[in-house]
CSV table of C-alpha atoms in Angstrom, one decimal:
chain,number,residue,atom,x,y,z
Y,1,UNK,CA,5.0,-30.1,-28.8
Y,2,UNK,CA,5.4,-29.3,-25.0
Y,3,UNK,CA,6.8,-26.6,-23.7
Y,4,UNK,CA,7.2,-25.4,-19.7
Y,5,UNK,CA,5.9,-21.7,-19.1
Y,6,UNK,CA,4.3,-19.7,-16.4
Y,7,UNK,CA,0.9,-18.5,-16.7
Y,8,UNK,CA,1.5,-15.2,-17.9
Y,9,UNK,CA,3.7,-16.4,-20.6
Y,10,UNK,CA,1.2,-18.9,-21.8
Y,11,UNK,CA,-1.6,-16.2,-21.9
Y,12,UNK,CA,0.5,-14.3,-23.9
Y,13,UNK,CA,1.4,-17.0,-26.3
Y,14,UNK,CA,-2.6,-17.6,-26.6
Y,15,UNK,CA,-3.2,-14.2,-27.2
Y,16,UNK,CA,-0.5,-14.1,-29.9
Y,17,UNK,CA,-2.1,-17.3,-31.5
Y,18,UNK,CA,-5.7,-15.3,-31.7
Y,19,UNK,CA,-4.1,-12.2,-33.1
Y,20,UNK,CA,-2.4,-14.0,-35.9
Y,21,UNK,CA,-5.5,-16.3,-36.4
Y,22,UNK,CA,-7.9,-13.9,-36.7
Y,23,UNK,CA,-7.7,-10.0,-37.8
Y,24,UNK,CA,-10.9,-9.0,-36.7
Y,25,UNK,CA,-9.2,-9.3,-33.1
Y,26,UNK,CA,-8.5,-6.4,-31.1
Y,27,UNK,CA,-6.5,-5.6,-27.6
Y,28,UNK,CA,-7.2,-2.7,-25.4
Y,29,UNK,CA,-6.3,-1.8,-22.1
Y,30,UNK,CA,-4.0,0.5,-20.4
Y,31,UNK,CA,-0.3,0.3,-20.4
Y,32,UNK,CA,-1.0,-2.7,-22.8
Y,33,UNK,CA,1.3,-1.4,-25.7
Y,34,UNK,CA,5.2,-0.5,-25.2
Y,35,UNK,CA,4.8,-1.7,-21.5
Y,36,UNK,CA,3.1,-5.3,-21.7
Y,37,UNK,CA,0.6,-4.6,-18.5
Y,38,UNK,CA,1.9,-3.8,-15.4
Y,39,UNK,CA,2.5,-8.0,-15.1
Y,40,UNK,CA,4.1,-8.0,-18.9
Y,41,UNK,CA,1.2,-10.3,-20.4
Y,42,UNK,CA,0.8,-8.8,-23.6
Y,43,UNK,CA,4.7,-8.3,-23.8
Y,44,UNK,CA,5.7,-7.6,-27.1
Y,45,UNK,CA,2.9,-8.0,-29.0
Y,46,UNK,CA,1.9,-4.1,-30.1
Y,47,UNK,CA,5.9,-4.6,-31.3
Y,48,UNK,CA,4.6,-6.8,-33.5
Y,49,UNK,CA,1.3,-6.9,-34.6
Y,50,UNK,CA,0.7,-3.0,-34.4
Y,51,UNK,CA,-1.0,0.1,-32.6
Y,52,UNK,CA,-3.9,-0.8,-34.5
Y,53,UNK,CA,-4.1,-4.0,-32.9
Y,54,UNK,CA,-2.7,-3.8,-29.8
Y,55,UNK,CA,-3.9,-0.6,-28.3
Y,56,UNK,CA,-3.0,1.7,-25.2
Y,57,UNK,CA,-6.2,3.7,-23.5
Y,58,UNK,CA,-7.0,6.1,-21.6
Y,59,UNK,CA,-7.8,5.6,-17.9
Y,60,UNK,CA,-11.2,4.7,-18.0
Y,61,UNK,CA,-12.8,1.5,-17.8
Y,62,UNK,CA,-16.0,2.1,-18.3
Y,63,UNK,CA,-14.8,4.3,-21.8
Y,64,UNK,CA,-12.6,0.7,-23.0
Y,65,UNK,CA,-15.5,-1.6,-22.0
Y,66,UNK,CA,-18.0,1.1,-23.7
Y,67,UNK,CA,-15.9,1.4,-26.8
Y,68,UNK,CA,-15.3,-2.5,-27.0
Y,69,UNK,CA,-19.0,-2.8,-27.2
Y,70,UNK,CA,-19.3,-0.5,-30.2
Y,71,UNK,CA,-16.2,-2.6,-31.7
Y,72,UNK,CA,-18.4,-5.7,-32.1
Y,73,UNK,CA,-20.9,-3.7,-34.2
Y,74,UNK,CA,-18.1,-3.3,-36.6
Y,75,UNK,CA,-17.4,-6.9,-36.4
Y,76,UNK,CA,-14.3,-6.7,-34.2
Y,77,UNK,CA,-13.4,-9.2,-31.7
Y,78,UNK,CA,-12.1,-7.2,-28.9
Y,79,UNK,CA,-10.2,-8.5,-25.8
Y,80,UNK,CA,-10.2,-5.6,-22.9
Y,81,UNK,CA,-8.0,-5.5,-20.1
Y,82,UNK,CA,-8.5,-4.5,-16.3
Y,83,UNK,CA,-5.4,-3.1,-15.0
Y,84,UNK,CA,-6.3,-4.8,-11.4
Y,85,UNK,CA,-9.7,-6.3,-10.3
Y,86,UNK,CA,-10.6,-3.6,-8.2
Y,87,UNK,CA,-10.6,-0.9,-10.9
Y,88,UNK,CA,-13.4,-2.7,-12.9
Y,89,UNK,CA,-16.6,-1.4,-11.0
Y,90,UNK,CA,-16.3,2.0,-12.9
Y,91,UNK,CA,-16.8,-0.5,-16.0
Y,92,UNK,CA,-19.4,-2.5,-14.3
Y,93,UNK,CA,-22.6,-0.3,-15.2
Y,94,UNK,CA,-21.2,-1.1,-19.0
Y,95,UNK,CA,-20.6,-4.7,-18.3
Y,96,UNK,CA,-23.6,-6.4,-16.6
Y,97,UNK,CA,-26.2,-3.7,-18.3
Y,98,UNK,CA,-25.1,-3.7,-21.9
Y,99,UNK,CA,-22.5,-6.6,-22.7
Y,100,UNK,CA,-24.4,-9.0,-20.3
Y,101,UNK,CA,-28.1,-7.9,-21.5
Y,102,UNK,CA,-27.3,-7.2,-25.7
Y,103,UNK,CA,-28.1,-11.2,-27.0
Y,104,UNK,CA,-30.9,-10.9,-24.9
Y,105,UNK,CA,-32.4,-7.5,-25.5
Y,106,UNK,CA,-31.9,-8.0,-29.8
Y,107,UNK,CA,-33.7,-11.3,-29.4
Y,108,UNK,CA,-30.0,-13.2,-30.4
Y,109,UNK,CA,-29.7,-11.2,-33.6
Y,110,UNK,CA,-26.8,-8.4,-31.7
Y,111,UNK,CA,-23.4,-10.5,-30.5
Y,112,UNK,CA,-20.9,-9.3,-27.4
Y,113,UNK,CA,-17.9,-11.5,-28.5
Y,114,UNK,CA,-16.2,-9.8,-26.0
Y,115,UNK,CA,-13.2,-11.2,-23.5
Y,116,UNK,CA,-12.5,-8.6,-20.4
Y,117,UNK,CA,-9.5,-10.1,-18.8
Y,118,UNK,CA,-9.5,-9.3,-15.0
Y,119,UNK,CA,-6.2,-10.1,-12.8
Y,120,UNK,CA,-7.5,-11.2,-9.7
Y,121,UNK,CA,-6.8,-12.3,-5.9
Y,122,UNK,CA,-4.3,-11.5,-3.0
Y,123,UNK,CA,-0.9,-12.8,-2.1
Y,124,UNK,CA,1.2,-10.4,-4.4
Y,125,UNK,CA,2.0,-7.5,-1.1
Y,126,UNK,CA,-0.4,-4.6,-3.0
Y,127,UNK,CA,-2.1,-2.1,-1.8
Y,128,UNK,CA,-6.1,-1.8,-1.4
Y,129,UNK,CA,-8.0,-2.2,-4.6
Y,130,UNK,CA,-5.1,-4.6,-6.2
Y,131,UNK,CA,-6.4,-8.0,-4.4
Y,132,UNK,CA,-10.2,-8.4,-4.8
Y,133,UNK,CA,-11.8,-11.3,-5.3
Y,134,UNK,CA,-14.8,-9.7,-7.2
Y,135,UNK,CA,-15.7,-13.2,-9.8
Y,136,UNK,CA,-19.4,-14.0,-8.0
Y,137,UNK,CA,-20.5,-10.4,-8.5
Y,138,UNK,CA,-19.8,-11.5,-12.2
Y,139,UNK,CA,-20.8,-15.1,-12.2
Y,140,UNK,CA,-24.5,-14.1,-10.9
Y,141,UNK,CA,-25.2,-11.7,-13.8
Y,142,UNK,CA,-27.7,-13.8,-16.6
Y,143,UNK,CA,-25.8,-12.9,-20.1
Y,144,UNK,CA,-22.0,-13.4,-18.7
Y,145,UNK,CA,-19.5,-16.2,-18.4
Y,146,UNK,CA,-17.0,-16.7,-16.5
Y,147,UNK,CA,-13.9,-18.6,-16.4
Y,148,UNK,CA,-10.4,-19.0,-14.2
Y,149,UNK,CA,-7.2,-20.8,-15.5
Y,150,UNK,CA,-5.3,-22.4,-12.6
Y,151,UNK,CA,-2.5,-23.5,-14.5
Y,152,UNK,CA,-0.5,-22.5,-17.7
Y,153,UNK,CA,-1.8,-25.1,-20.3
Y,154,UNK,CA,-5.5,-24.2,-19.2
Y,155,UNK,CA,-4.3,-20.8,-19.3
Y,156,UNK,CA,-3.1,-21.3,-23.1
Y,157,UNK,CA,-5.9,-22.7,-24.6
Y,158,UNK,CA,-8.8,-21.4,-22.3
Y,159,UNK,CA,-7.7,-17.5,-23.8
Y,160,UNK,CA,-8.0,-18.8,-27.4
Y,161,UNK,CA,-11.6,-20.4,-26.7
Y,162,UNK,CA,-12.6,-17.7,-25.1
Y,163,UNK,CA,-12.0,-15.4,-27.5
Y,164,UNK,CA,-13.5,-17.6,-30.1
Y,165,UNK,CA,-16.4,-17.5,-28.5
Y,166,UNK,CA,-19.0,-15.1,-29.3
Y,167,UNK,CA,-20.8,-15.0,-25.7
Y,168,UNK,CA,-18.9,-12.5,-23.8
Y,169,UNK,CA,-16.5,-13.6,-21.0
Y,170,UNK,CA,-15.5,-12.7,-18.3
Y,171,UNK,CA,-11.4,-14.3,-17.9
Y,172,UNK,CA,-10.2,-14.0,-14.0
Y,173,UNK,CA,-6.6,-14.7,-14.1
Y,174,UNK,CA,-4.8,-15.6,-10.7
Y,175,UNK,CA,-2.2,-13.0,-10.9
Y,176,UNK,CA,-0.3,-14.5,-8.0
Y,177,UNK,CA,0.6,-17.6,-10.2
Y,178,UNK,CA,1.3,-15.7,-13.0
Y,179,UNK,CA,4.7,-16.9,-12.8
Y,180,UNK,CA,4.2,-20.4,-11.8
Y,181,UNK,CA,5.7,-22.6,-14.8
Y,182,UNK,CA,3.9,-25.5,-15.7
Y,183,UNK,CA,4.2,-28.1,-19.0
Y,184,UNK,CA,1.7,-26.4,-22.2
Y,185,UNK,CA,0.5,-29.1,-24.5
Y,186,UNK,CA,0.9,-26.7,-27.7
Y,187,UNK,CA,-0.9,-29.3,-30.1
Y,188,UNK,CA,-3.2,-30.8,-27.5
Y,189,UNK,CA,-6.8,-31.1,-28.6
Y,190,UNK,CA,-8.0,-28.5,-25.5
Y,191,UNK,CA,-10.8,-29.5,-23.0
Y,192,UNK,CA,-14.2,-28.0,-23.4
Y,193,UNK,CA,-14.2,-24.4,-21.7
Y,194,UNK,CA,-17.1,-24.8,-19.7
Y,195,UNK,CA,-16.0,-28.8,-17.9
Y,196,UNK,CA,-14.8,-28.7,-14.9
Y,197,UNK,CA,-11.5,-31.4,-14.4
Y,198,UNK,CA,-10.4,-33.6,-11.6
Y,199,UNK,CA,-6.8,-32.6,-10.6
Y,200,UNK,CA,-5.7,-35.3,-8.3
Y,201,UNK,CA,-8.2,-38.9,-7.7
Y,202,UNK,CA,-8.8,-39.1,-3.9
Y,203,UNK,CA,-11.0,-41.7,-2.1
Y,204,UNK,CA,-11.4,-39.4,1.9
Y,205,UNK,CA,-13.0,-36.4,1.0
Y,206,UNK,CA,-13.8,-33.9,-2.3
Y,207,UNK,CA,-12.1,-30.3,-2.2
Y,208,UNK,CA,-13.8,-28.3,-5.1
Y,209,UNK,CA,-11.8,-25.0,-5.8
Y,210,UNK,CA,-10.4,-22.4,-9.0
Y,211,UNK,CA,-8.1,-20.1,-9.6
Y,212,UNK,CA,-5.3,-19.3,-7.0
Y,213,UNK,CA,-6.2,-22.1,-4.6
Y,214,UNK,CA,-6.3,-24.7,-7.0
Y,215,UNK,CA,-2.6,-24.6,-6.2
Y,216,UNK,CA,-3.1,-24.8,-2.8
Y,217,UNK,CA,-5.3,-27.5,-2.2
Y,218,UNK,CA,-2.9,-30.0,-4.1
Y,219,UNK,CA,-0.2,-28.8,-1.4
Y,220,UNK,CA,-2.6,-29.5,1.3
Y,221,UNK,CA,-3.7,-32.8,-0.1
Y,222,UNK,CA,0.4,-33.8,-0.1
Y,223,UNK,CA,0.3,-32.3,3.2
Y,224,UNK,CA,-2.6,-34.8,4.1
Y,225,UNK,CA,-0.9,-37.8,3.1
Y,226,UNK,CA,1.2,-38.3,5.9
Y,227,UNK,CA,-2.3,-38.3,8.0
Y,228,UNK,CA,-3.2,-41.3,5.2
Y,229,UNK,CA,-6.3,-38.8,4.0
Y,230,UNK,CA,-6.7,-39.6,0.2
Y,231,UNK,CA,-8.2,-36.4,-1.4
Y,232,UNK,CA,-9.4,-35.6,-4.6
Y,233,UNK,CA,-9.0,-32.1,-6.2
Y,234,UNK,CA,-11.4,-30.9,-8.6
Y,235,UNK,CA,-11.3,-27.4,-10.5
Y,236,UNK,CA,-14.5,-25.7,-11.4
Y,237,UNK,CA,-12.0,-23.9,-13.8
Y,238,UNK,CA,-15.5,-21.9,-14.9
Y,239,UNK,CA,-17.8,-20.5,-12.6
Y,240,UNK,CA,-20.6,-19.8,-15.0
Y,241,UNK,CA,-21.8,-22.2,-15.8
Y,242,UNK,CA,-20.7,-23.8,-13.3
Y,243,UNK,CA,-20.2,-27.9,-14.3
Y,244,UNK,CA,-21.1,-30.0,-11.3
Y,245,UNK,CA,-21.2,-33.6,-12.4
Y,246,UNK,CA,-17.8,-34.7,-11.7
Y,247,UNK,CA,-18.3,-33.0,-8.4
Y,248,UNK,CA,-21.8,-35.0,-7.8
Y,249,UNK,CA,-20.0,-38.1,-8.8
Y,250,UNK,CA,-16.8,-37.1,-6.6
Y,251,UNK,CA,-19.1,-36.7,-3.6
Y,252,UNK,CA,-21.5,-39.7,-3.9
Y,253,UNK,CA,-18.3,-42.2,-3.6
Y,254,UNK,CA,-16.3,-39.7,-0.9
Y,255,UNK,CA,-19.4,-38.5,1.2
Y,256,UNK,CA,-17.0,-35.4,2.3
Y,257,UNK,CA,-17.2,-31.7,0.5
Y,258,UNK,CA,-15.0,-29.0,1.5
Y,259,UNK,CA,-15.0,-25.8,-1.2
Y,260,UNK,CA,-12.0,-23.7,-1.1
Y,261,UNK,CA,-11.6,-20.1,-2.7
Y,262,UNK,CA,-10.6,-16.6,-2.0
Y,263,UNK,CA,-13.1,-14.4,-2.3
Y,264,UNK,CA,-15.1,-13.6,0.6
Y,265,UNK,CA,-17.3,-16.7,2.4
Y,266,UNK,CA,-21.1,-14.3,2.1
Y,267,UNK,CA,-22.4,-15.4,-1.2
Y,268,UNK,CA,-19.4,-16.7,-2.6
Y,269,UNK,CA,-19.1,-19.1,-5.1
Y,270,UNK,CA,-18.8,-21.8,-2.4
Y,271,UNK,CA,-22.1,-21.2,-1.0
Y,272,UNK,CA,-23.7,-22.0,-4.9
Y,273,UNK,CA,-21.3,-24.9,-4.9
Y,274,UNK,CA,-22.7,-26.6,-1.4
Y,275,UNK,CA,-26.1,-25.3,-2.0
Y,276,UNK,CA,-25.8,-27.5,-5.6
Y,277,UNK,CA,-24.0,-30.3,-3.8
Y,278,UNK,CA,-26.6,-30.8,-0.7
Y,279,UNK,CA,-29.3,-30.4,-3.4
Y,280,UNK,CA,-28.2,-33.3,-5.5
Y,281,UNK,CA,-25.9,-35.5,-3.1
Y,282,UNK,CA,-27.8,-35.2,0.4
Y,283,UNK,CA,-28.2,-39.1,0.9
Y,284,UNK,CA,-24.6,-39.6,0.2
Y,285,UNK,CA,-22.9,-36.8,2.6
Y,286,UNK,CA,-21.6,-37.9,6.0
Y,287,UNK,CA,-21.8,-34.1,6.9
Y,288,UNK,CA,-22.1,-30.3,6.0
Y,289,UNK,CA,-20.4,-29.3,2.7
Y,290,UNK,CA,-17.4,-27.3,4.7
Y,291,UNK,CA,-16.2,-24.0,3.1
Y,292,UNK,CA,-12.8,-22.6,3.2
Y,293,UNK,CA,-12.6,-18.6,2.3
Y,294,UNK,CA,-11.8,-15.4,2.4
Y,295,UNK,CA,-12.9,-13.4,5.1
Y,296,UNK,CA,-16.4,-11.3,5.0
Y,297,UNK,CA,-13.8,-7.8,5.2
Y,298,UNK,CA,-12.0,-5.3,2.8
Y,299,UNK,CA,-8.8,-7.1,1.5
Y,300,UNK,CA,-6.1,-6.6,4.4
Y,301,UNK,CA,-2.7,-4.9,4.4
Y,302,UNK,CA,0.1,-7.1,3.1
Y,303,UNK,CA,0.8,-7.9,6.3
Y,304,UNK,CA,-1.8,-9.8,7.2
Y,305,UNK,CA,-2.8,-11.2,3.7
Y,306,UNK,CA,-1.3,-14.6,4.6
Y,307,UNK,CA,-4.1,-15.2,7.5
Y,308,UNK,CA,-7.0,-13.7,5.4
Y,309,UNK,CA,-6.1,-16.2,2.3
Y,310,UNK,CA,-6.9,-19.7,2.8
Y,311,UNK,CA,-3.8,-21.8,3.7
Y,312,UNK,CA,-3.3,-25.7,3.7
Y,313,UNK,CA,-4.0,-25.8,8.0
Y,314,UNK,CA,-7.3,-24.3,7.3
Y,315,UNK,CA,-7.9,-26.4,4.5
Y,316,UNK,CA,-7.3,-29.6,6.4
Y,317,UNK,CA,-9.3,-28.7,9.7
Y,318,UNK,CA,-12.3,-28.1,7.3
Y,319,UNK,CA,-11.5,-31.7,6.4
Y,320,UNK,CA,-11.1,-32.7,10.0
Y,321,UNK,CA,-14.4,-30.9,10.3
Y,322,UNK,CA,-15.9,-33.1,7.8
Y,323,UNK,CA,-14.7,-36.4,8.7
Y,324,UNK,CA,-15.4,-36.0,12.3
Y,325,UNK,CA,-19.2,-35.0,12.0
């Protein structure tokens, strides 16, 4: 069965699946109960499955991260939200020092089957501390994974595997497409978390992008059809670990790279990405892997969010870039 949903919808419904699969799993997070989240994702679903369940918390994130982690000694399965991404760091002591380090340090015998569930990026018009980008700072810590749904049928079944997993994750959701609707396979048989997944075939060049951008790259690569530029799409859709090999393979027969994200351009995840790609494809490049980012400041006012956010004319001059070298 197929059904059209936005992102945030299709979150919820995967969250509702792993609730009624499984009673060992928890939510916590603030304004998660009566309210659904400040974006309505767990709408309705302390109605229904109770305040035991579904829980409201105090304003503290390193308190619902720290309880979390006692919740899996007790065989729970929680799933913690972040209000915004900025407001994780007083959580991030808890996060990359105990849920992160736990497998490790009990020699594989102590489990962090933990999901925290980060909103992230710009283009919603919010104040400072409601658009960061902070997934690398994540994505470098040894002990974590994380993953980013661009679209609402990853978005359904990436929630339910991640919560079935019992490495803890770290789940980035790009909260400005939470409302772009998109067709949910409800009975598909879901891709592996950790693959990576060619969005559009192209022949001229290979843009390699998550998350919020995902998006738009596929409106620059309509955009780049009436220039005859073929170009193929590919979404990491995790960032740790990162799967590279369609990306290798992409690059061998295009000889182009451009990597496309959000977050800040100083050790982003692009810089791993065309580190990884000049590494393994330098005979096959026709130039430098180009990258398309954020800029190395604090998130801007509203204003001036559309120039700090990569857009489809920066996307294609990188291309330019490439294809002229």
């Amino acid at each position: 069965m197929t059904e059209k949903m936005p992102i945030a919808k299709a979150i919820n419904a995967g969250l509702r699946a792993a609730l009624e699969g499984d009673e060992h799993v928890l939510i916590m997070g603030e304004d998660v109960g009566p309210l659904g989240g400040v974006f309505r994702v767990t709408d309705g679903l302390q109605k229904d499955f109770g305040e035991s369940r579904v829980m409201d918390t105090p304003l503290a994130e390193s308190g619902i991260v720290g309880t979390a982690i006692g919740l899996t000694y007790r065989g729970y399965r929680p799933v913690v939200e972040i209000q915004f991404d900025g407001f994780v760091y007083p959580a991030y002591d808890q996060i990359v020092s105990q849920v992160a380090k736990m497998h490790f340090r009990s020699k594989g015998k102590i489990k962090m089957p933990i999901v925290i569930r980060i909103p992230y990026g710009g283009g919603i018009g919010a104040v400072e501390h409601h658009s960061d980008s902070p997934e690398a700072q994540f994505a470098m810590t040894a002990g974590l994974k994380v993953v980013s749904p661009s679209n609402a049928h990853d978005a359904y079944w990436m929630i339910q595997q991640a919560i079935a997993s019992d490495d803890p994750i770290v789940f980035m959701e790009p909260k400005r497409r939470y409302w772009e609707s998109s067709d949910v396979d409800l009975d598909a048989e879901p891709a592996p978390l950790w693959e990576s997944q060619v969005r559009r075939p192209g022949t001229h060049a290979t843009i390699i992008t998550y998350g919020p951008t995902v998006t738009t790259c596929m409106e620059a690569a309509e955009a780049a059809r009436q220039d005859n530029l073929d170009l193929e799409i590919i979404d990491l859709r995790t960032l740790s670990p990162l799967d590279l090999d369609p990306v290798y393979e992409s690059v061998r027969r295009t000889g182009h790279a451009v990597v496309v994200h959000e977050a800040s351009r100083n050790l982003g995840i692009g810089a791993e990405v065309a580190a990884r790609v000049t590494e393994e494809c330098f005979y096959s490049l026709e130039a430098p892997v180009q990258r398309v980012t954020g800029y190395d400041t604090p998130y801007p006012p509203s204003r001036a969010e559309d120039d700090f956010l990569p857009g489809i004319d920066r996307i294609l001059d990188a291309v330019d870039t490439a294809r002229a070298f």
